[in-house]
Short mmCIF file of C-alpha atoms and ligand atoms in Angstrom, two decimals:
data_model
loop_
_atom_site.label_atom_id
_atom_site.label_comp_id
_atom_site.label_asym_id
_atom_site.label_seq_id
_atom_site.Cartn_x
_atom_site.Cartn_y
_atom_site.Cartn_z
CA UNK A 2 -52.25 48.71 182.41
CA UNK A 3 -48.49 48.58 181.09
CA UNK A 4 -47.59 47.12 178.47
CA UNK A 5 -45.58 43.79 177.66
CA UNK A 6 -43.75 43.24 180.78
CA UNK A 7 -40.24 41.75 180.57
CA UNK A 8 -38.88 39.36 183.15
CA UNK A 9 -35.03 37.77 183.33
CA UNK A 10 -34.48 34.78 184.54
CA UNK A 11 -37.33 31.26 184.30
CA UNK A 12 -36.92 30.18 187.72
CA UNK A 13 -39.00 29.31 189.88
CA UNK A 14 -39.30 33.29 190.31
CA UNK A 15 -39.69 33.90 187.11
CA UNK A 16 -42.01 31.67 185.80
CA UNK A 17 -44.14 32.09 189.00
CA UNK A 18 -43.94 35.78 188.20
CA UNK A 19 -45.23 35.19 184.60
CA UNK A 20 -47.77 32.66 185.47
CA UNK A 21 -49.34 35.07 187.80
CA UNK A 22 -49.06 38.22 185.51
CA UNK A 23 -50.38 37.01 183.10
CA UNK A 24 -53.80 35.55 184.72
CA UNK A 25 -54.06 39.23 185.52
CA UNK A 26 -54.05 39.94 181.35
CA UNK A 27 -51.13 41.63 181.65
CA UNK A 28 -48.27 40.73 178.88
CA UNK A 29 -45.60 38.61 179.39
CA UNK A 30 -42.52 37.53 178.28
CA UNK A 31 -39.73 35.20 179.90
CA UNK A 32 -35.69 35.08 179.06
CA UNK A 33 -33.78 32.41 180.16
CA UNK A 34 -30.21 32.34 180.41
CA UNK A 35 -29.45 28.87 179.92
CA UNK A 36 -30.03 26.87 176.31
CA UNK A 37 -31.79 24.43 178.00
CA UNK A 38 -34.23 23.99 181.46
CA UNK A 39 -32.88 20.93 183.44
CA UNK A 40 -34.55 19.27 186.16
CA UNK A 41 -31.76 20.19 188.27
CA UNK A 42 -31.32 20.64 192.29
CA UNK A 43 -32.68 18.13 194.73
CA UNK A 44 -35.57 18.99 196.89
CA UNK A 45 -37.29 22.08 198.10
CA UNK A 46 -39.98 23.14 200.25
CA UNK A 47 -43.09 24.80 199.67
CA UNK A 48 -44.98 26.72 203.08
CA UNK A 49 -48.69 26.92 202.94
CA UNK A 50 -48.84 30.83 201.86
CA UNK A 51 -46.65 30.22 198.89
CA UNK A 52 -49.25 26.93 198.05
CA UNK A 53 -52.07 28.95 198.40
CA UNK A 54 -50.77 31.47 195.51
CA UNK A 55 -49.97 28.14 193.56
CA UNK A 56 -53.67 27.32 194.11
CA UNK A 57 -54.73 30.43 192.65
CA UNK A 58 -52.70 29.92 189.81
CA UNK A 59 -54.70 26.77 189.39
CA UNK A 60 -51.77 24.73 190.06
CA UNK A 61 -52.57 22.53 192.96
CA UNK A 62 -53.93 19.29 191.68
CA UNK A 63 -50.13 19.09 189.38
CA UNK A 64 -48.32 20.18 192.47
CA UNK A 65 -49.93 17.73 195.13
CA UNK A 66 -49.52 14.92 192.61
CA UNK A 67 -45.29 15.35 192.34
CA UNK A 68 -44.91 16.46 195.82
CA UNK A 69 -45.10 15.19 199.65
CA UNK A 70 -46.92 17.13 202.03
CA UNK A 71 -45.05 16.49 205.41
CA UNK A 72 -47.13 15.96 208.37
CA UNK A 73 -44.96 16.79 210.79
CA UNK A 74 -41.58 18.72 211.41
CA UNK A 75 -39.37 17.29 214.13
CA UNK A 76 -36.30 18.52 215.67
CA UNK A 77 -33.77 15.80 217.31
CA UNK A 78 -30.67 16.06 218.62
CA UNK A 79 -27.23 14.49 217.39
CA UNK A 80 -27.63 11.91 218.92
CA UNK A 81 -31.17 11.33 217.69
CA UNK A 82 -33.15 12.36 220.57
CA UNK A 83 -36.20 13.56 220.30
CA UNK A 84 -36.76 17.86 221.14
CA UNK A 85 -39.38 18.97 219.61
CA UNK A 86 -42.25 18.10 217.40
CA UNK A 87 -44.85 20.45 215.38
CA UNK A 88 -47.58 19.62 213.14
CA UNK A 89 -47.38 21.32 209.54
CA UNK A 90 -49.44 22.42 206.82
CA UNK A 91 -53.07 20.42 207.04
CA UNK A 92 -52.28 18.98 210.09
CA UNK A 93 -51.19 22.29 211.74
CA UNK A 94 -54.90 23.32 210.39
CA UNK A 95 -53.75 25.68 207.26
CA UNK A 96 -55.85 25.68 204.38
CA UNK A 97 -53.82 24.72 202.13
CA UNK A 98 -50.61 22.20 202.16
CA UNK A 99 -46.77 22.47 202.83
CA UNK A 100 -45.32 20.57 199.79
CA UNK A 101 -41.47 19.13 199.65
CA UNK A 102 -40.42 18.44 196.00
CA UNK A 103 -37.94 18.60 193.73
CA UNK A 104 -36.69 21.85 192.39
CA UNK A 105 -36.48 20.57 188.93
CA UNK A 106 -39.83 19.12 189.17
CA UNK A 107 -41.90 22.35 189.89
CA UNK A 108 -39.71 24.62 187.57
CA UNK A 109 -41.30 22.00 185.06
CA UNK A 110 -44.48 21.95 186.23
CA UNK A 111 -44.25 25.88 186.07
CA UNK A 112 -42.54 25.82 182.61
CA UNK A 113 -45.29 24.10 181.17
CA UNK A 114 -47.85 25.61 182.72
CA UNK A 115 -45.97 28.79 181.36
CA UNK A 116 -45.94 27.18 177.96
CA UNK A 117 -49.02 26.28 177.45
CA UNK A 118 -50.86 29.61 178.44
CA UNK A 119 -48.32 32.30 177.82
CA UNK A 120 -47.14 30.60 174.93
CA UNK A 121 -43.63 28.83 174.04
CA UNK A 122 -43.28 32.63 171.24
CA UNK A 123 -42.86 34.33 174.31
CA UNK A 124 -40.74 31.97 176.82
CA UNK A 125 -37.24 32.28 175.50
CA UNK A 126 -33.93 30.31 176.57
CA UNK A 127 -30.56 31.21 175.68
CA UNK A 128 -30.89 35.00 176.60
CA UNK A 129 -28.35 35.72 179.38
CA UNK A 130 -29.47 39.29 180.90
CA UNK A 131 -25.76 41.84 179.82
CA UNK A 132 -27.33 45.22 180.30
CA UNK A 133 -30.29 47.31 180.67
CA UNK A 134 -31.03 50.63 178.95
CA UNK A 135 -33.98 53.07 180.43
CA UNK A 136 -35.81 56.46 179.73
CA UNK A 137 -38.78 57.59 180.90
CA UNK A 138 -40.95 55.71 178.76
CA UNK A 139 -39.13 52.62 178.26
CA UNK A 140 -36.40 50.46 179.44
CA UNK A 141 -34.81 48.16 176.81
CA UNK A 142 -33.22 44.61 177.83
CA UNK A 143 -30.00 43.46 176.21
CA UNK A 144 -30.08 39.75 176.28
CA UNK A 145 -26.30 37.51 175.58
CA UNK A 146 -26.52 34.15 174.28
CA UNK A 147 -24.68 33.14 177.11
CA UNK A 148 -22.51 34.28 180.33
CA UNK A 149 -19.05 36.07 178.90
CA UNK A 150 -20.90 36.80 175.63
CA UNK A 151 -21.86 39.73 173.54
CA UNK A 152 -25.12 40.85 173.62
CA UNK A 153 -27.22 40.12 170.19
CA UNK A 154 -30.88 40.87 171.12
CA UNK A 155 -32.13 44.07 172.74
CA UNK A 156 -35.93 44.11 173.71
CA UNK A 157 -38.13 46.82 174.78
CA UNK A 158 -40.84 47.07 177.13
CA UNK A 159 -42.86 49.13 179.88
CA UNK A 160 -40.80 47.14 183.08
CA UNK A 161 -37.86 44.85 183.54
CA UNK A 162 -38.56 42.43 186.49
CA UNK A 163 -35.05 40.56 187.11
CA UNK A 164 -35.60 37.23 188.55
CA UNK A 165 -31.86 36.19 187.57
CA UNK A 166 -30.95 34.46 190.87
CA UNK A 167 -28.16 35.02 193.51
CA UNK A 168 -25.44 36.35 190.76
CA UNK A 169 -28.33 38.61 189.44
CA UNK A 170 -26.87 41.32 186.56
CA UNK A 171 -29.73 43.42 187.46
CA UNK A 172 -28.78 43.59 190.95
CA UNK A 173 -24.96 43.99 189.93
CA UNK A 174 -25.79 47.05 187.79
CA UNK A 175 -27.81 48.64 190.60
CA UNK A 176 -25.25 47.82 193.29
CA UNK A 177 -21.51 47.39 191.13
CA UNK A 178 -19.83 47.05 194.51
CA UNK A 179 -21.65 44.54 196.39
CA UNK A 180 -19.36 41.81 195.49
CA UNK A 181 -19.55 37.86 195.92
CA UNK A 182 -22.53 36.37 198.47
CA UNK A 183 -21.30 36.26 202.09
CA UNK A 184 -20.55 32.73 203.13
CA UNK A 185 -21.43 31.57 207.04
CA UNK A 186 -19.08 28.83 207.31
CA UNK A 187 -21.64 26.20 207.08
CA UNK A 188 -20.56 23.88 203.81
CA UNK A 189 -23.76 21.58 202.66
CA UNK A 190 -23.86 17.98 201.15
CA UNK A 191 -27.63 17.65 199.28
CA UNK A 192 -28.52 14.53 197.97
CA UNK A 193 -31.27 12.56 197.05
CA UNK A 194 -31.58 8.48 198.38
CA UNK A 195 -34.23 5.72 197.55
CA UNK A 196 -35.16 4.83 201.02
CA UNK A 197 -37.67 2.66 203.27
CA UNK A 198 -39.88 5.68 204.83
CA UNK A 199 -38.37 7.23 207.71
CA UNK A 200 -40.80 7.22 210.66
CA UNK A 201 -43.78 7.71 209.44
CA UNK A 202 -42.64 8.98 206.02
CA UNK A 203 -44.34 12.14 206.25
CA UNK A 204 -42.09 14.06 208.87
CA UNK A 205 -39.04 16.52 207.98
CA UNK A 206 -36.19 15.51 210.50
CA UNK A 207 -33.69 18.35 211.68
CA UNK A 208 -31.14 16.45 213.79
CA UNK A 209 -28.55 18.34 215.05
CA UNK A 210 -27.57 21.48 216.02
CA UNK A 211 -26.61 24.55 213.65
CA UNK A 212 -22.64 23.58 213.74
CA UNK A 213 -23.42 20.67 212.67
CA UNK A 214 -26.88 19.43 210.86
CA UNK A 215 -28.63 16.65 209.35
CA UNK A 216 -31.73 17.26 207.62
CA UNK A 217 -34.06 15.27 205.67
CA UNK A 218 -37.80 14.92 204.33
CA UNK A 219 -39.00 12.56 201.36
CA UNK A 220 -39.96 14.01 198.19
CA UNK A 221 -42.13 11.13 195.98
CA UNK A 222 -43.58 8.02 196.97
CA UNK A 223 -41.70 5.44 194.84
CA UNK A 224 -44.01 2.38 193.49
CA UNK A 225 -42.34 -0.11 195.33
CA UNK A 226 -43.16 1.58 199.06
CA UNK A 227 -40.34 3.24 199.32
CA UNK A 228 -39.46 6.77 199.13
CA UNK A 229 -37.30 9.20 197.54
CA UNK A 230 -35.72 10.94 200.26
CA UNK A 231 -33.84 14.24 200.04
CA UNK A 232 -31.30 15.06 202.57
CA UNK A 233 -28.45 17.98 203.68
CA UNK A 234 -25.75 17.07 205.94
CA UNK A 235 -23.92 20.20 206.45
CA UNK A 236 -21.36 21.51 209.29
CA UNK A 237 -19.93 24.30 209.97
CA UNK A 238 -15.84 25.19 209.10
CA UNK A 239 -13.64 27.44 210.91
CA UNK A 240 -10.73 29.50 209.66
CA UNK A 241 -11.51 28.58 206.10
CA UNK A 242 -12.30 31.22 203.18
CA UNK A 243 -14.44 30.51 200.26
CA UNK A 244 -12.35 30.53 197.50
CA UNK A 245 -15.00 29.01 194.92
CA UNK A 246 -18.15 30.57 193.39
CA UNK A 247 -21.11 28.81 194.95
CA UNK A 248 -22.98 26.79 192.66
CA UNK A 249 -25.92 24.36 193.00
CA UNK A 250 -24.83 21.83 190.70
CA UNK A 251 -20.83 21.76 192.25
CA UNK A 252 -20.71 18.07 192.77
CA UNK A 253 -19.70 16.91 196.36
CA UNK A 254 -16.89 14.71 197.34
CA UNK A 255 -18.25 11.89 200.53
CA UNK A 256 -15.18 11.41 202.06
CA UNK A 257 -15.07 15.46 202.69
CA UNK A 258 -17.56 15.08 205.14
CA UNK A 259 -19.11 11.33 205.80
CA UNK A 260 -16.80 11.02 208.88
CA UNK A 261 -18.46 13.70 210.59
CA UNK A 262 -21.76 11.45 210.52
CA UNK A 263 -20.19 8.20 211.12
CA UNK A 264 -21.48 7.75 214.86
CA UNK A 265 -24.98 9.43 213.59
CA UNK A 266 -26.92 5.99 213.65
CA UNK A 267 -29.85 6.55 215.34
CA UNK A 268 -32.74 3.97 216.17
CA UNK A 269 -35.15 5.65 213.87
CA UNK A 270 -32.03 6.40 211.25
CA UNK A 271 -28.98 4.98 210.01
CA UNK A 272 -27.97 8.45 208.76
CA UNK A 273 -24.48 7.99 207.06
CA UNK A 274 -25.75 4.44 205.54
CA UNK A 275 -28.47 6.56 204.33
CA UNK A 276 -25.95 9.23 203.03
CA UNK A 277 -23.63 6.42 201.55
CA UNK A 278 -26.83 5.16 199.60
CA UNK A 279 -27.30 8.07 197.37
CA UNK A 280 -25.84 8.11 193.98
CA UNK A 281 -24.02 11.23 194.88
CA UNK A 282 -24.15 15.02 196.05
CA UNK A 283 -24.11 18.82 195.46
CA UNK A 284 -21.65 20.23 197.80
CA UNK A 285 -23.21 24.67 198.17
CA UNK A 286 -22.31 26.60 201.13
CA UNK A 287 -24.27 28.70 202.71
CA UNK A 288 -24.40 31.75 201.59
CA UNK A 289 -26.31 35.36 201.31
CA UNK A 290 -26.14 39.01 200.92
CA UNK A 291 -26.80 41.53 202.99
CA UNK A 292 -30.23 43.31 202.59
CA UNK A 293 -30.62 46.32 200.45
CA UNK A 294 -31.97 49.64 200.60
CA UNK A 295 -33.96 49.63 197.33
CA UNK A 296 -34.92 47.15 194.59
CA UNK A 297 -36.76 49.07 192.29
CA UNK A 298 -35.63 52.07 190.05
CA UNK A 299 -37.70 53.43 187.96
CA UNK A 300 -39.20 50.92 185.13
CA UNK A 301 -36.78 47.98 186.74
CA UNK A 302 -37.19 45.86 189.79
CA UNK A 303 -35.30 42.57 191.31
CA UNK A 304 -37.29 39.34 192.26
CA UNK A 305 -36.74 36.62 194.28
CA UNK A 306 -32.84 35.36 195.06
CA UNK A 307 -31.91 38.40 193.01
CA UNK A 308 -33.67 40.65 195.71
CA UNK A 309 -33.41 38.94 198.53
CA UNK A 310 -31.02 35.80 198.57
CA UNK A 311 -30.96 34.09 202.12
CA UNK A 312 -29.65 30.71 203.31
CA UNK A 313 -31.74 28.03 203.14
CA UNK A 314 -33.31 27.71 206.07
CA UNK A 315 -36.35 27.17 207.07
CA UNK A 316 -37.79 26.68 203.48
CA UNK A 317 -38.21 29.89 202.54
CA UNK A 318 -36.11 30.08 198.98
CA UNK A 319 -38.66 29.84 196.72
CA UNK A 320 -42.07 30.30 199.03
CA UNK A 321 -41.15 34.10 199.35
CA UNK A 322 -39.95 33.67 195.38
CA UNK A 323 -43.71 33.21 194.67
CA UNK A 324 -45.13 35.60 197.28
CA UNK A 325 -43.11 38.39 195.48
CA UNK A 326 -44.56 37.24 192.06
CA UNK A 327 -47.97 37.48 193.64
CA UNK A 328 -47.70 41.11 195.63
CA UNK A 329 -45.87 42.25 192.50
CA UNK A 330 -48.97 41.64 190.68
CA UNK A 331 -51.08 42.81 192.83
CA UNK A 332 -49.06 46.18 192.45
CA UNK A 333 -49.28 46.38 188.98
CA UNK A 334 -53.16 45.94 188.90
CA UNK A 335 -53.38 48.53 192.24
CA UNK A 336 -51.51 51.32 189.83
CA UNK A 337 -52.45 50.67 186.28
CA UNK A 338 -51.34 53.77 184.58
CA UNK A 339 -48.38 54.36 186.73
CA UNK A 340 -45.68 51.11 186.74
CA UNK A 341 -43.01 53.18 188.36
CA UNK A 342 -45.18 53.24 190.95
CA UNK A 343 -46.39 50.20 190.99
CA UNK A 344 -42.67 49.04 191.10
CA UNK A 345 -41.87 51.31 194.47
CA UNK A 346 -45.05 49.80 196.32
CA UNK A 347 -44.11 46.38 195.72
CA UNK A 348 -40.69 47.47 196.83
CA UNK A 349 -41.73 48.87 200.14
CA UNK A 350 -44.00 45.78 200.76
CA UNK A 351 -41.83 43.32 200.10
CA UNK A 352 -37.94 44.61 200.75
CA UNK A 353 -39.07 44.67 204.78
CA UNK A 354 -40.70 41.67 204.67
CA UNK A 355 -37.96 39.48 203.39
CA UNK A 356 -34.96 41.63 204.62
CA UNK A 357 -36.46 40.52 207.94
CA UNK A 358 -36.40 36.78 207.38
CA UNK A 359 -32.65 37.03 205.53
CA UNK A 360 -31.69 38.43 209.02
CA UNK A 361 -33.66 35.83 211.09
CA UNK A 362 -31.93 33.56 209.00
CA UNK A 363 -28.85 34.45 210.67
CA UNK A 364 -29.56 34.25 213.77
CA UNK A 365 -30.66 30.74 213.05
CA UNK A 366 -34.13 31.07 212.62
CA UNK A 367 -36.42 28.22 213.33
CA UNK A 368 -33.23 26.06 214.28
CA UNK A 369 -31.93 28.25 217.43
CA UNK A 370 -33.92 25.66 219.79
CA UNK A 371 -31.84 23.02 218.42
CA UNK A 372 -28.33 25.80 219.27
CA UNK A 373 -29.75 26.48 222.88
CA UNK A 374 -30.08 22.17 223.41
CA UNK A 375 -27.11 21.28 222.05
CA UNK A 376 -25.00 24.51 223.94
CA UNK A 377 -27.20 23.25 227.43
CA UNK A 378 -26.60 19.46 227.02
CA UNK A 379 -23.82 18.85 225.27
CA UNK A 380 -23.42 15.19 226.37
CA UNK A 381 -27.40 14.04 226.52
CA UNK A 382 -29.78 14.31 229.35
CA UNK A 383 -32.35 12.60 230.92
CA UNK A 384 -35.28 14.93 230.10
CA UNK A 385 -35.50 17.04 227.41
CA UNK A 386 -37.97 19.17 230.12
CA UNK A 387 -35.00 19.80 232.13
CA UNK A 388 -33.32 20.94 229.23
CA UNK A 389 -36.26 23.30 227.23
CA UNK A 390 -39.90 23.60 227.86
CA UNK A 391 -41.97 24.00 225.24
CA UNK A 392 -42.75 27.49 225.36
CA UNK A 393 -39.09 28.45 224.66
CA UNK A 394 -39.27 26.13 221.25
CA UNK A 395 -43.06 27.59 220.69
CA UNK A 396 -41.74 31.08 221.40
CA UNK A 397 -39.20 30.89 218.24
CA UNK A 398 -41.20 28.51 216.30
CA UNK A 399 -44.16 30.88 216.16
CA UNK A 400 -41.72 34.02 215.59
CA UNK A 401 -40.31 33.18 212.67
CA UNK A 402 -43.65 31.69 211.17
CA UNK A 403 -45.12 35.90 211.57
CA UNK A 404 -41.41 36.55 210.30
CA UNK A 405 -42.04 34.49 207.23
CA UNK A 406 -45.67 35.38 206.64
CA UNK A 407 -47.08 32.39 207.46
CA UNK A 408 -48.24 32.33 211.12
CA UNK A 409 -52.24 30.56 210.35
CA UNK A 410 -53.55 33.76 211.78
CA UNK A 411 -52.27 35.58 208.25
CA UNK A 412 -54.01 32.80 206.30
CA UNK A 413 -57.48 32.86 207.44
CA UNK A 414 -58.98 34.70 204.92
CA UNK A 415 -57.74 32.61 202.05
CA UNK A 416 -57.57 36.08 200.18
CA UNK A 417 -54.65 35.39 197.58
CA UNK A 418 -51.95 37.76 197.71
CA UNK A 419 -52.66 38.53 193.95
CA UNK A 420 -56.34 39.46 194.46
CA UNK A 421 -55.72 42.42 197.24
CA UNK A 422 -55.24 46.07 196.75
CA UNK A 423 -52.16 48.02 197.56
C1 FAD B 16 -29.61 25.12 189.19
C2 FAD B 16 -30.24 25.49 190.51
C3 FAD B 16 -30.44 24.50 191.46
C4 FAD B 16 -31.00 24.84 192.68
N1 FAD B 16 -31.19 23.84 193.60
C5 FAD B 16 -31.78 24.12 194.77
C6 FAD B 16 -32.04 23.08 195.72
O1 FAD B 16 -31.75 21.94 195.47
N2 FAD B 16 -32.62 23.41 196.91
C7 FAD B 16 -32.95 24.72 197.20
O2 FAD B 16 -33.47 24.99 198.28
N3 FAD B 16 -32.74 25.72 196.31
C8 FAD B 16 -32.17 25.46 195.11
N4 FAD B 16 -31.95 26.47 194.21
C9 FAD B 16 -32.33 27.84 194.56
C10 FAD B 16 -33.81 28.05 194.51
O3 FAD B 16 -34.33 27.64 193.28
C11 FAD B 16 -34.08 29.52 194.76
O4 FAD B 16 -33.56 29.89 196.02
C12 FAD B 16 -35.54 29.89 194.82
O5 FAD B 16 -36.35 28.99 194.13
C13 FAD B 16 -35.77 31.31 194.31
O6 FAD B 16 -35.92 31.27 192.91
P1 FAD B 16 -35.36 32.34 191.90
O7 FAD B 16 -36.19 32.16 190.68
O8 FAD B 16 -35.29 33.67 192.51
O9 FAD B 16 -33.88 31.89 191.63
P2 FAD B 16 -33.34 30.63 190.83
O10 FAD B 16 -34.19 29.45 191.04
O11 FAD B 16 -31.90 30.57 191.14
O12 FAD B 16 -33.54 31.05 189.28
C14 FAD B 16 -32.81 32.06 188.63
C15 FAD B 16 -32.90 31.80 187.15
O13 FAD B 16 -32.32 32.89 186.44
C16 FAD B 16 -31.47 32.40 185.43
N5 FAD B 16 -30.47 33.43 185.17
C17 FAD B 16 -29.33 33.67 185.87
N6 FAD B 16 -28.72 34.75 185.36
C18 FAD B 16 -29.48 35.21 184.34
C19 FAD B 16 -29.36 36.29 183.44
N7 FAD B 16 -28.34 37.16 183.53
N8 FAD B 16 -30.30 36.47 182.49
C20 FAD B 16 -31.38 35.62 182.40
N9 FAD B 16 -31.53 34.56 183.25
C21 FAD B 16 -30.59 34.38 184.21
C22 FAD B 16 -30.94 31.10 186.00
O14 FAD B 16 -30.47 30.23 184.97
C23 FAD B 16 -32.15 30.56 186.72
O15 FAD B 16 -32.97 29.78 185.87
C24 FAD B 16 -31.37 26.18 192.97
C25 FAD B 16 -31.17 27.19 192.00
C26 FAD B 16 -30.62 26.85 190.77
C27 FAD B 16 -30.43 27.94 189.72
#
């Protein structure tokens, strides 16, 4: 087996990736860029493949308690019509749950978790990935107390695994001319809102249509019956450049956008009183980059956004985050006395696999029923039937669930992704 294993960045990627690593007895150790780990974003989504590798981390019963498992997804249109309604996790008859929570929740439930069992010696903050040195024994890691800064600490190990997000160093090293994440057009407003359960308080609404989109699913149960609700009303822009860095905490502005969901008021949802509610937002557009041709070279490889950064759509951020942790292990295990190639198989298993969804993404994914209703009936109808049938929505619905892994055919063995041989 290799030695101490080094991996940039305690994200969700990251400490997923160490958690798992090191229940195989491999070594581990974690560097943070930032001093400190906030509890920040709003809410995320966790599919039932990515749950199941939490599971086998032994992290279920923590998970299940901070998190909402939505019943039911349901697509409506702008005007609050109903399209299209699919039963998820449990009730679509997985194994195992889909979870919404906050970000900053389960990158402290992992943190701890990696705490406790990996040890706080070998989780370090305030290491900013500069540069990365490698023969062919060894790669060495030089680590910056912060962004812009000179690099103080060098460490050495057997592999470099760089989970260091979108802006990834590892990734700009490998690729120098790749420049800034390509931006769709689509600008998003997230925010969180302490809210009287919508419907039934365990459905994730998409109302809309990809030009213009309201989504929203709760996140906690509060004490007092209601719920803490996490929404993204985003539309798209035309003619406009990006002229900002993205960033998930860039605070959003409400006039900038609340007039576009002014005559949103369904019967089921006041949506702009619900948006006016919230204590504020993160304005982050929607961005990627384009897929690559290789990840790993030699002793280093790229995990999670760094690898594969795709917009955030149809919740598959940090669920393929963790199923790269787990088939990364996996790989290391399969080739004990050989990480380089340990590093190339989890390359060629996962690089397809999530270049696909990054381009599905694109073409709307999961969403394009809500495109073809909204380009067909612009002004209502009488009968959604007239309008869709359910085989069309099925059709997509069950593509991009084999495009994402997670069609409940791929579950049914329960194997974890960890425990299989590559
Ligand atoms: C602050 C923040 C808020 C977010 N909020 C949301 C949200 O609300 N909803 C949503 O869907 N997604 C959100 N995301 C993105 C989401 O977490 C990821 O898409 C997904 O979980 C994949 O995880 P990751 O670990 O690959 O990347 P990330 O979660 O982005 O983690 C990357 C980590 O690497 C660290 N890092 C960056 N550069 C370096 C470096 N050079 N050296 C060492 N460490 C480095 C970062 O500080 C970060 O902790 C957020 C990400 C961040 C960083």
């Amino acid at each position: 087996m290799p030695g101490t294993i080094i991996i940039a960045g305690g994200g969700i990627g990251g400490l997923a990736t160490a958690l798992s690593l090191h229940q195989a007895g491999l070594e581990v150790e974690v560097h943070e860029s930032v001093e400190q780990i906030g509890a920040l974003g709003v809410g995320i989504n966790l599919l039932p493949h990515a749950v199941r590798e939490l599971d086998a981390l032994g992290l279920l019963p923590e998970l299940e308690a901070a998190a909402v498992a939505p019943a039911t997804l349901a697509y409506f249109t702008k005007r609050g019509e109903p399209i299209w309604d699919e039963p998820r996790g449990r009730s679509a008859g997985y194994g195992w749950p889909q979870l919404s929570i906050h970000r900053g929740t389960l990158q402290r439930l992992l943190l701890d978790a990696a705490l406790d069992r990996i040890g706080p010696d070998r989780v370090h903050t305030g290491h900013h990935l500069v540069d990365v040195a490698e023969t062919d024994s060894a790669v060495t890691a030089h680590f910056a107390p912060r962004r812009g800064a000179e690099p103080t600490i060098s460490v050495t190990s057997d592999v470099l695994i760089a989970a260091d997000g979108i802006h990834s160093v590892m990734r700009s090293i490998r690729y120098p001319d790749e420049g800034m994440p390509k931006w769709n057009g689509a600008m998003l407003w997230r925010g969180l809102a302490e809210a009287p359960p919508v419907l039934d308080g365990r459905t994730m609404i998409w109302a809309g249509h990809p030009d213009q989109k309201f989504v929203g699913y709760p996140i906690a149960d509060l004490p007092d019956g209601r719920q803490l609700f996490n929404f993204i009303a985003e539309f798209r822009m035309h003619g406009v450049e990006l002229t900002e860095r993205e960033d998930w905490n860039q605070p959003g502005v409400l006039d900038d956008f609340i007039g576009r969901f002014e005559s949103w008021v369904f019967p089921w949802l006041d949506v702009p009183a619900l948006i006016r509610s919230s204590s504020g937002t993160y304005r982050f557009p929607m961005v990627d980059r384009d897929p690559v041709d290789r990840w790993s070279f030699g002793r280093t490889t790229l995990l999670g956004d760094a690898a594969h950064p795709m917009y955030p759509i149809g919740s598959n951020g940090a669920s393929q985050a963790i199923l790269d942790a787990r088939v990364l292990t996996a790989c290391l295990r399969s080739y004990p006395d050989d990480p380089v190639r340990a590093l190339e198989r989890y390359d060629e298993e996962r690089r397809p696999a999530t270049g696909g969804i990054v381009l599905a993404n694109r073409g709307f994914g999961p969403e394009l029923p809500m495109k073809l209703v909204e380009e067909r009936a612009p002004d209502g109808f009488a009968d959604i039937a007239d309008v869709i049938t359910p085989d069309e929505i099925a059709d997509v619905t069950e593509g991009y669930r084999r495009t994402a892994g997670f069609a409940l055919a791929a579950l049914a063995d329960g194997i974890s992704l960890a425990d299989r041989t590559y």
